[in-house]
Amino acid sequence: MLKTKPILLVLLFFTFTLNGAPEFDLYFINKTMRVDYFHTGTAATEHFSLDRIYQEGEWPGNRINLIDTLDLGKYILRVYDLRTNVLIYSRGYSTIFDEWQTTHEAKQGTFQTFHETVRFPFPKNRVKIALAVRDRHNHFVEKYTKTIDPASRFVNLEQKKYPFKTQKFIDNGKPENKVDIVILGDGYKKNEIEKFHKDVKRYTNILFVTQPFKDRKSDFNIWLVDVESQDSGIDEPRENKWRHTALGASYNSFDSPRYVLTLANKELRDIAALVPYDQIYILINSPRYGGGGIFNLYSISFTGSEPRLPEWWSEYVFVHEFGHAFGGLADEYYTSNVSYDEFYPAGVEPWEPNITRLADKDKPKWSLLITPGTPVPTPWPKAKYDSLGVNLRQHKRDTPEYIRIEKQMKEILNNSANKYGVGCYEGAGYASTDIYRPSLDCRMFSKSLVEFCPVCQKAINKVITLYTR
Ligand SMILES: [Zn+2]
């Protein structure tokens, strides 16, 4: 036995590190491979087709945690070494396409196409990439595979250049051990770049006074690209206002008044790649309420405030959207209008860590954080809260009446919070019944500067650790 031990150890070190992760240097060089593709379909169908493959700059991600252990996201990218069929990289993510699938139009059979990107460390040898989507039982089903020879002429090596200045705004060390957020502005003209810098300062300050980001600030780098747009502000289709901006952000995504997204993925990815990044944050130069955040795609938020509306609304949105895009968190609220038809199908457990269908009342998925003795489901003055919510929807967002009702709703959350801590509170994920959230209130629930609930904080901490340890 003693004689064979050194050989075994050598073999282990040859392909895997001690924690079972693939050895970075064996499979990858310090560059990024980017695969762009088109994702097309209806609610019931989906098709993938390759666009282009690129080599980008240094690999910004962790070199130890190459395999994703978090089980977040609707999709997963898996990269296999072709010769040995060993899984050498994986990462969960979500897409605008999977939100499209929940719209009424998509359910009617209308097709739409979205441009998407996956990135992974640049392989030394030929690889097979596989894209898989969750089925109703949360098992990943492979939908697309592609063999890539990194040395082939089908990998585009051109270096794209833009006249935009870049800087490392918060520097806590090498990208491989940090969460690298690139912040890009959209709708800032050349003479508004100073405002972009002010906005960056304001909103990153807010992020890093919010837990768990406050305690883990040293795990983050912030990079800026001073993106200049031709016009000031972004598209507002419902107002018939159109602007030519560098990143193509627009209000009224899926025709929802305050949902902001960009569909210009190629431009966005080209510009973001000017710096090493794990996460993209787009600040829009517009005071109109709105934002969006999709897991491992990007976060987007408005800046400033409209007259008569509270200043802190944009601060709430900035951190809330990052909860989606970085933490894979679901919306815990359910009283607002959204464009989705049954976003979370009945009988299917959402993959997000902070909402549940509660199929097993004895063992909710965050049961470790529930104080013993807390009833599940956990009682709260839901009927009163809901009737105020119905009333709220009768009023426009910027009226005194709206703000007054919203305040009454907040009082309910504050008053009854004294009774139970983490439990299972009915009403979450755009549904009033049969979906549960962990706490009475949370940054993913009410429009307020309230902290993330303990379940959301734990989930965010796990993601930070995946990038940094
Ligand atoms: Zn929460």
mmCIF file of C-alpha atoms in Angstrom, residues 24-332:
data_model
loop_
_atom_site.group_PDB
_atom_site.id
_atom_site.type_symbol
_atom_site.label_atom_id
_atom_site.label_comp_id
_atom_site.label_asym_id
_atom_site.label_seq_id
_atom_site.Cartn_x
_atom_site.Cartn_y
_atom_site.Cartn_z
ATOM 1 C CA PHE A 24 -7.117 25.035 -14.494
ATOM 2 C CA ASP A 25 -3.658 24.987 -16.079
ATOM 3 C CA LEU A 26 -4.153 21.539 -17.506
ATOM 4 C CA TYR A 27 -7.227 22.501 -19.508
ATOM 5 C CA PHE A 28 -7.171 26.268 -19.951
ATOM 6 C CA ILE A 29 -5.033 29.301 -20.768
ATOM 7 C CA ASN A 30 -5.564 32.701 -19.137
ATOM 8 C CA LYS A 31 -7.984 33.982 -21.793
ATOM 9 C CA THR A 32 -11.753 33.943 -22.161
ATOM 10 C CA MET A 33 -13.739 32.053 -24.800
ATOM 11 C CA ARG A 34 -17.013 33.704 -25.704
ATOM 12 C CA VAL A 35 -19.689 31.851 -27.643
ATOM 13 C CA ASP A 36 -22.542 33.916 -29.108
ATOM 14 C CA TYR A 37 -25.706 32.204 -30.312
ATOM 15 C CA PHE A 38 -29.325 32.848 -31.214
ATOM 16 C CA HIS A 39 -32.076 31.453 -28.991
ATOM 17 C CA THR A 40 -35.420 31.203 -30.758
ATOM 18 C CA GLY A 41 -38.823 29.829 -29.928
ATOM 19 C CA THR A 42 -42.270 29.940 -28.390
ATOM 20 C CA ALA A 43 -43.464 28.900 -24.939
ATOM 21 C CA ALA A 44 -43.327 25.279 -26.046
ATOM 22 C CA THR A 45 -40.325 25.184 -28.380
ATOM 23 C CA GLU A 46 -36.735 26.384 -28.340
ATOM 24 C CA HIS A 47 -33.915 26.319 -30.859
ATOM 25 C CA PHE A 48 -30.272 27.312 -30.580
ATOM 26 C CA SER A 49 -28.052 28.354 -33.454
ATOM 27 C CA LEU A 50 -24.424 29.414 -33.356
ATOM 28 C CA ASP A 51 -23.478 32.992 -34.187
ATOM 29 C CA ARG A 52 -19.735 33.497 -33.523
ATOM 30 C CA ILE A 53 -16.943 32.303 -31.241
ATOM 31 C CA TYR A 54 -14.410 34.817 -29.915
ATOM 32 C CA GLN A 55 -11.268 34.954 -27.878
ATOM 33 C CA GLU A 56 -11.449 37.738 -25.287
ATOM 34 C CA GLY A 57 -8.978 39.052 -22.687
ATOM 35 C CA GLU A 58 -7.815 37.457 -19.439
ATOM 36 C CA TRP A 59 -10.110 34.978 -17.673
ATOM 37 C CA PRO A 60 -11.655 36.970 -14.796
ATOM 38 C CA GLY A 61 -13.246 34.042 -12.982
ATOM 39 C CA ASN A 62 -12.142 31.755 -10.212
ATOM 40 C CA ARG A 63 -9.603 29.068 -11.204
ATOM 41 C CA ILE A 64 -10.509 26.614 -8.447
ATOM 42 C CA ASN A 65 -14.312 26.669 -8.528
ATOM 43 C CA LEU A 66 -14.635 25.757 -12.197
ATOM 44 C CA ILE A 67 -17.643 23.524 -11.571
ATOM 45 C CA ASP A 68 -20.811 25.304 -10.469
ATOM 46 C CA THR A 69 -22.128 23.797 -7.236
ATOM 47 C CA LEU A 70 -24.935 26.312 -6.619
ATOM 48 C CA ASP A 71 -27.704 24.809 -8.780
ATOM 49 C CA LEU A 72 -29.052 28.245 -9.740
ATOM 50 C CA GLY A 73 -30.440 29.417 -13.086
ATOM 51 C CA LYS A 74 -32.892 28.097 -15.637
ATOM 52 C CA TYR A 75 -30.030 26.982 -17.923
ATOM 53 C CA ILE A 76 -26.596 25.516 -17.439
ATOM 54 C CA LEU A 77 -23.506 25.689 -19.633
ATOM 55 C CA ARG A 78 -21.309 22.603 -19.441
ATOM 56 C CA VAL A 79 -17.878 22.363 -21.066
ATOM 57 C CA TYR A 80 -16.296 18.919 -21.592
ATOM 58 C CA ASP A 81 -12.753 18.062 -22.590
ATOM 59 C CA LEU A 82 -13.484 16.292 -25.871
ATOM 60 C CA ARG A 83 -10.764 13.649 -25.629
ATOM 61 C CA THR A 84 -11.562 12.433 -22.111
ATOM 62 C CA ASN A 85 -15.196 13.602 -21.842
ATOM 63 C CA VAL A 86 -14.326 15.107 -18.434
ATOM 64 C CA LEU A 87 -16.524 18.011 -17.303
ATOM 65 C CA ILE A 88 -14.076 20.908 -16.958
ATOM 66 C CA TYR A 89 -16.361 23.914 -16.475
ATOM 67 C CA SER A 90 -20.032 24.609 -15.722
ATOM 68 C CA ARG A 91 -22.126 27.638 -14.886
ATOM 69 C CA GLY A 92 -25.863 28.215 -14.324
ATOM 70 C CA TYR A 93 -27.553 31.199 -15.920
ATOM 71 C CA SER A 94 -30.906 32.598 -16.974
ATOM 72 C CA THR A 95 -32.000 34.377 -20.125
ATOM 73 C CA ILE A 96 -34.446 36.930 -21.462
ATOM 74 C CA PHE A 97 -35.727 34.053 -23.619
ATOM 75 C CA ASP A 98 -37.008 32.125 -20.607
ATOM 76 C CA GLU A 99 -38.976 35.207 -19.507
ATOM 77 C CA TRP A 100 -40.322 35.508 -23.054
ATOM 78 C CA GLN A 101 -41.641 31.954 -22.754
ATOM 79 C CA THR A 102 -43.940 33.026 -19.909
ATOM 80 C CA THR A 103 -45.621 35.835 -21.889
ATOM 81 C CA HIS A 104 -49.093 35.534 -23.373
ATOM 82 C CA GLU A 105 -47.727 35.997 -26.908
ATOM 83 C CA ALA A 106 -45.229 33.159 -26.582
ATOM 84 C CA LYS A 107 -47.975 30.925 -25.191
ATOM 85 C CA GLN A 108 -50.035 31.745 -28.306
ATOM 86 C CA GLY A 109 -47.222 30.278 -30.410
ATOM 87 C CA THR A 110 -45.451 33.453 -31.525
ATOM 88 C CA PHE A 111 -41.720 33.024 -32.177
ATOM 89 C CA GLN A 112 -39.095 35.451 -30.994
ATOM 90 C CA THR A 113 -35.282 35.393 -31.177
ATOM 91 C CA PHE A 114 -32.749 36.630 -28.619
ATOM 92 C CA HIS A 115 -28.989 36.951 -28.941
ATOM 93 C CA GLU A 116 -27.150 35.314 -26.046
ATOM 94 C CA THR A 117 -23.600 34.678 -24.846
ATOM 95 C CA VAL A 118 -21.815 32.109 -22.710
ATOM 96 C CA ARG A 119 -18.230 32.600 -21.544
ATOM 97 C CA PHE A 120 -15.682 30.219 -20.051
ATOM 98 C CA PRO A 121 -11.910 29.980 -19.707
ATOM 99 C CA PHE A 122 -10.199 29.545 -23.080
ATOM 100 C CA PRO A 123 -9.559 25.805 -23.580
ATOM 101 C CA LYS A 124 -6.172 24.413 -24.620
ATOM 102 C CA ASN A 125 -7.691 21.501 -26.535
ATOM 103 C CA ARG A 126 -10.915 20.672 -28.332
ATOM 104 C CA VAL A 127 -14.025 20.870 -26.159
ATOM 105 C CA LYS A 128 -17.702 20.057 -26.383
ATOM 106 C CA ILE A 129 -20.055 22.658 -24.972
ATOM 107 C CA ALA A 130 -23.576 21.703 -23.966
ATOM 108 C CA LEU A 131 -26.483 23.984 -23.064
ATOM 109 C CA ALA A 132 -29.208 22.434 -20.933
ATOM 110 C CA VAL A 133 -32.540 23.683 -19.592
ATOM 111 C CA ARG A 134 -34.497 22.595 -16.532
ATOM 112 C CA ASP A 135 -37.570 20.416 -16.990
ATOM 113 C CA ARG A 136 -40.583 20.485 -14.651
ATOM 114 C CA HIS A 137 -38.702 18.373 -12.130
ATOM 115 C CA ASN A 138 -35.686 20.703 -12.180
ATOM 116 C CA HIS A 139 -33.546 18.176 -14.046
ATOM 117 C CA PHE A 140 -31.337 19.694 -16.733
ATOM 118 C CA VAL A 141 -32.136 18.460 -20.233
ATOM 119 C CA GLU A 142 -29.511 19.015 -22.932
ATOM 120 C CA LYS A 143 -30.800 21.138 -25.828
ATOM 121 C CA TYR A 144 -27.679 22.072 -27.769
ATOM 122 C CA THR A 145 -24.128 20.827 -28.171
ATOM 123 C CA LYS A 146 -21.219 22.126 -30.205
ATOM 124 C CA THR A 147 -17.652 20.903 -30.627
ATOM 125 C CA ILE A 148 -15.089 23.709 -30.637
ATOM 126 C CA ASP A 149 -11.474 23.521 -31.731
ATOM 127 C CA PRO A 150 -9.818 26.511 -30.017
ATOM 128 C CA ALA A 151 -6.996 26.524 -32.576
ATOM 129 C CA SER A 152 -9.333 26.690 -35.560
ATOM 130 C CA ARG A 153 -10.009 29.659 -37.833
ATOM 131 C CA PHE A 154 -13.618 29.627 -36.558
ATOM 132 C CA VAL A 155 -12.484 31.311 -33.371
ATOM 133 C CA ASN A 156 -12.301 35.051 -33.942
ATOM 134 C CA LEU A 157 -9.136 36.553 -32.415
ATOM 135 C CA GLU A 158 -9.696 40.191 -33.376
ATOM 136 C CA GLN A 159 -9.148 42.779 -30.643
ATOM 137 C CA LYS A 160 -12.044 45.224 -30.595
ATOM 138 C CA LYS A 161 -11.179 48.801 -29.661
ATOM 139 C CA TYR A 162 -13.461 51.581 -28.479
ATOM 140 C CA PRO A 163 -12.646 55.199 -27.653
ATOM 141 C CA PHE A 164 -14.111 54.781 -24.134
ATOM 142 C CA LYS A 165 -11.945 55.276 -21.045
ATOM 143 C CA THR A 166 -11.802 52.408 -18.557
ATOM 144 C CA GLN A 167 -10.763 52.335 -14.909
ATOM 145 C CA LYS A 168 -10.628 50.025 -11.917
ATOM 146 C CA PHE A 169 -12.817 52.088 -9.608
ATOM 147 C CA ILE A 170 -12.627 49.779 -6.564
ATOM 148 C CA ASP A 171 -9.501 47.632 -6.486
ATOM 149 C CA ASN A 172 -9.328 44.772 -3.998
ATOM 150 C CA GLY A 173 -6.944 42.526 -5.911
ATOM 151 C CA LYS A 174 -6.601 40.117 -8.801
ATOM 152 C CA PRO A 175 -9.794 39.318 -10.753
ATOM 153 C CA GLU A 176 -9.444 35.556 -10.270
ATOM 154 C CA ASN A 177 -10.240 35.826 -6.546
ATOM 155 C CA LYS A 178 -12.770 38.652 -6.694
ATOM 156 C CA VAL A 179 -16.262 39.340 -7.974
ATOM 157 C CA ASP A 180 -15.517 41.723 -10.837
ATOM 158 C CA ILE A 181 -18.444 43.997 -11.640
ATOM 159 C CA VAL A 182 -18.204 46.176 -14.729
ATOM 160 C CA ILE A 183 -20.476 49.218 -14.595
ATOM 161 C CA LEU A 184 -21.486 50.649 -17.960
ATOM 162 C CA GLY A 185 -23.557 53.760 -18.553
ATOM 163 C CA ASP A 186 -26.257 53.962 -21.224
ATOM 164 C CA GLY A 187 -27.733 57.244 -22.449
ATOM 165 C CA TYR A 188 -24.890 59.346 -21.056
ATOM 166 C CA LYS A 189 -23.571 61.805 -23.647
ATOM 167 C CA LYS A 190 -19.903 62.784 -23.746
ATOM 168 C CA ASN A 191 -20.572 65.822 -21.527
ATOM 169 C CA GLU A 192 -22.490 63.629 -19.012
ATOM 170 C CA ILE A 193 -19.645 61.243 -18.150
ATOM 171 C CA GLU A 194 -18.976 63.230 -14.986
ATOM 172 C CA LYS A 195 -22.577 62.544 -13.946
ATOM 173 C CA PHE A 196 -21.987 58.842 -14.702
ATOM 174 C CA HIS A 197 -19.061 58.860 -12.255
ATOM 175 C CA LYS A 198 -21.206 60.572 -9.609
ATOM 176 C CA ASP A 199 -23.970 58.013 -10.128
ATOM 177 C CA VAL A 200 -21.474 55.145 -9.831
ATOM 178 C CA LYS A 201 -20.220 56.534 -6.535
ATOM 179 C CA ARG A 202 -23.711 56.988 -5.144
ATOM 180 C CA TYR A 203 -25.052 53.551 -6.018
ATOM 181 C CA THR A 204 -21.958 51.496 -5.192
ATOM 182 C CA ASN A 205 -21.957 53.223 -1.780
ATOM 183 C CA ILE A 206 -25.514 51.987 -1.285
ATOM 184 C CA LEU A 207 -24.597 48.443 -2.319
ATOM 185 C CA PHE A 208 -21.740 48.299 0.168
ATOM 186 C CA VAL A 209 -23.782 49.484 3.141
ATOM 187 C CA THR A 210 -26.281 46.660 2.460
ATOM 188 C CA GLN A 211 -25.656 43.204 3.934
ATOM 189 C CA PRO A 212 -24.078 40.874 3.031
ATOM 190 C CA PHE A 213 -22.152 43.127 0.609
ATOM 191 C CA LYS A 214 -21.101 45.363 3.510
ATOM 192 C CA ASP A 215 -19.208 42.581 5.274
ATOM 193 C CA ARG A 216 -17.725 41.253 2.059
ATOM 194 C CA LYS A 217 -16.782 44.461 0.299
ATOM 195 C CA SER A 218 -13.151 43.338 0.008
ATOM 196 C CA ASP A 219 -14.316 40.435 -2.192
ATOM 197 C CA PHE A 220 -15.351 42.853 -4.961
ATOM 198 C CA ASN A 221 -13.626 44.823 -7.708
ATOM 199 C CA ILE A 222 -15.561 47.500 -9.583
ATOM 200 C CA TRP A 223 -14.547 48.393 -13.134
ATOM 201 C CA LEU A 224 -15.942 51.308 -15.139
ATOM 202 C CA VAL A 225 -16.236 51.856 -18.857
ATOM 203 C CA ASP A 226 -17.113 55.456 -19.746
ATOM 204 C CA VAL A 227 -19.564 54.530 -22.491
ATOM 205 C CA GLU A 228 -20.667 57.589 -24.460
ATOM 206 C CA SER A 229 -24.019 57.658 -26.212
ATOM 207 C CA GLN A 230 -25.157 59.889 -29.030
ATOM 208 C CA ASP A 231 -28.385 60.824 -27.206
ATOM 209 C CA SER A 232 -29.187 61.504 -23.566
ATOM 210 C CA GLY A 233 -31.666 59.152 -21.835
ATOM 211 C CA ILE A 234 -32.956 55.847 -23.248
ATOM 212 C CA ASP A 235 -35.931 54.640 -25.324
ATOM 213 C CA GLU A 236 -39.403 55.053 -23.784
ATOM 214 C CA PRO A 237 -41.711 53.433 -26.363
ATOM 215 C CA ARG A 238 -44.923 54.090 -24.424
ATOM 216 C CA GLU A 239 -44.057 57.813 -24.453
ATOM 217 C CA ASN A 240 -42.967 57.656 -28.108
ATOM 218 C CA LYS A 241 -39.486 58.815 -27.049
ATOM 219 C CA TRP A 242 -36.614 57.246 -28.959
ATOM 220 C CA ARG A 243 -32.907 57.724 -28.346
ATOM 221 C CA HIS A 244 -29.828 56.355 -30.036
ATOM 222 C CA THR A 245 -27.705 54.961 -27.219
ATOM 223 C CA ALA A 246 -24.583 52.799 -27.180
ATOM 224 C CA LEU A 247 -26.119 49.846 -25.319
ATOM 225 C CA GLY A 248 -29.712 50.060 -26.587
ATOM 226 C CA ALA A 249 -31.478 49.994 -23.200
ATOM 227 C CA SER A 250 -35.246 50.546 -23.310
ATOM 228 C CA TYR A 251 -38.204 50.888 -20.960
ATOM 229 C CA ASN A 252 -41.353 48.824 -21.582
ATOM 230 C CA SER A 253 -39.617 45.503 -22.098
ATOM 231 C CA PHE A 254 -42.327 42.901 -22.758
ATOM 232 C CA ASP A 255 -44.540 46.036 -22.876
ATOM 233 C CA SER A 256 -44.282 46.382 -19.082
ATOM 234 C CA PRO A 257 -44.087 50.089 -18.143
ATOM 235 C CA ARG A 258 -41.089 50.016 -15.809
ATOM 236 C CA TYR A 259 -39.210 46.955 -17.028
ATOM 237 C CA VAL A 260 -35.886 48.043 -18.541
ATOM 238 C CA LEU A 261 -33.722 45.702 -20.630
ATOM 239 C CA THR A 262 -31.412 45.859 -23.612
ATOM 240 C CA LEU A 263 -31.595 43.318 -26.424
ATOM 241 C CA ALA A 264 -28.345 44.573 -27.979
ATOM 242 C CA ASN A 265 -26.349 41.717 -26.474
ATOM 243 C CA LYS A 266 -23.491 41.753 -28.990
ATOM 244 C CA GLU A 267 -22.713 45.462 -28.490
ATOM 245 C CA LEU A 268 -23.059 45.052 -24.727
ATOM 246 C CA ARG A 269 -20.650 42.098 -24.611
ATOM 247 C CA ASP A 270 -18.141 43.756 -26.964
ATOM 248 C CA ILE A 271 -17.969 46.843 -24.761
ATOM 249 C CA ALA A 272 -18.014 45.004 -21.406
ATOM 250 C CA ALA A 273 -15.023 42.918 -22.570
ATOM 251 C CA LEU A 274 -12.811 46.028 -22.456
ATOM 252 C CA VAL A 275 -12.214 45.021 -18.811
ATOM 253 C CA PRO A 276 -12.234 41.682 -16.948
ATOM 254 C CA TYR A 277 -15.791 41.088 -15.704
ATOM 255 C CA ASP A 278 -17.945 38.489 -13.960
ATOM 256 C CA GLN A 279 -21.060 40.670 -13.695
ATOM 257 C CA ILE A 280 -22.415 43.527 -15.813
ATOM 258 C CA TYR A 281 -24.280 46.482 -14.294
ATOM 259 C CA ILE A 282 -25.873 49.022 -16.646
ATOM 260 C CA LEU A 283 -26.767 52.433 -15.216
ATOM 261 C CA ILE A 284 -29.240 54.292 -17.379
ATOM 262 C CA ASN A 285 -29.139 58.062 -17.506
ATOM 263 C CA SER A 286 -32.835 58.496 -16.770
ATOM 264 C CA PRO A 287 -34.758 59.450 -13.621
ATOM 265 C CA ARG A 288 -37.858 57.502 -14.661
ATOM 266 C CA TYR A 289 -38.514 54.548 -12.337
ATOM 267 C CA GLY A 290 -37.369 51.245 -13.832
ATOM 268 C CA GLY A 291 -34.851 48.444 -13.921
ATOM 269 C CA GLY A 292 -34.224 44.766 -14.543
ATOM 270 C CA GLY A 293 -31.953 41.940 -13.487
ATOM 271 C CA ILE A 294 -31.465 38.457 -14.928
ATOM 272 C CA PHE A 295 -29.268 35.839 -13.290
ATOM 273 C CA ASN A 296 -25.721 35.932 -14.701
ATOM 274 C CA LEU A 297 -26.823 38.201 -17.581
ATOM 275 C CA TYR A 298 -26.890 41.761 -16.260
ATOM 276 C CA SER A 299 -28.477 44.216 -13.830
ATOM 277 C CA ILE A 300 -29.910 47.511 -15.005
ATOM 278 C CA SER A 301 -31.213 50.459 -12.983
ATOM 279 C CA PHE A 302 -32.438 54.018 -13.383
ATOM 280 C CA THR A 303 -30.605 56.908 -11.734
ATOM 281 C CA GLY A 304 -31.817 60.028 -9.938
ATOM 282 C CA SER A 305 -35.516 60.603 -9.309
ATOM 283 C CA GLU A 306 -38.533 62.178 -10.923
ATOM 284 C CA PRO A 307 -39.950 65.303 -9.301
ATOM 285 C CA ARG A 308 -42.127 64.588 -6.218
ATOM 286 C CA LEU A 309 -40.927 60.982 -5.956
ATOM 287 C CA PRO A 310 -38.676 59.755 -3.126
ATOM 288 C CA GLU A 311 -34.925 60.030 -3.825
ATOM 289 C CA TRP A 312 -34.215 56.579 -2.432
ATOM 290 C CA TRP A 313 -36.337 54.633 -4.954
ATOM 291 C CA SER A 314 -33.396 54.299 -7.343
ATOM 292 C CA GLU A 315 -31.195 53.163 -4.442
ATOM 293 C CA TYR A 316 -33.697 50.424 -3.653
ATOM 294 C CA VAL A 317 -33.857 49.338 -7.322
ATOM 295 C CA PHE A 318 -30.062 49.308 -7.741
ATOM 296 C CA VAL A 319 -29.546 46.730 -4.996
ATOM 297 C CA HIS A 320 -32.762 44.764 -5.666
ATOM 298 C CA GLU A 321 -31.831 44.121 -9.321
ATOM 299 C CA PHE A 322 -28.353 42.977 -8.312
ATOM 300 C CA GLY A 323 -30.111 40.459 -6.029
ATOM 301 C CA HIS A 324 -31.611 38.907 -9.196
ATOM 302 C CA ALA A 325 -28.588 39.083 -11.476
ATOM 303 C CA PHE A 326 -25.908 38.122 -8.974
ATOM 304 C CA GLY A 327 -27.714 36.137 -6.289
ATOM 305 C CA GLY A 328 -30.213 34.322 -8.507
ATOM 306 C CA LEU A 329 -32.984 35.606 -6.230
ATOM 307 C CA ALA A 330 -36.646 35.683 -7.221
ATOM 308 C CA ASP A 331 -38.994 38.599 -6.735
ATOM 309 C CA GLU A 332 -40.756 37.984 -3.464
#
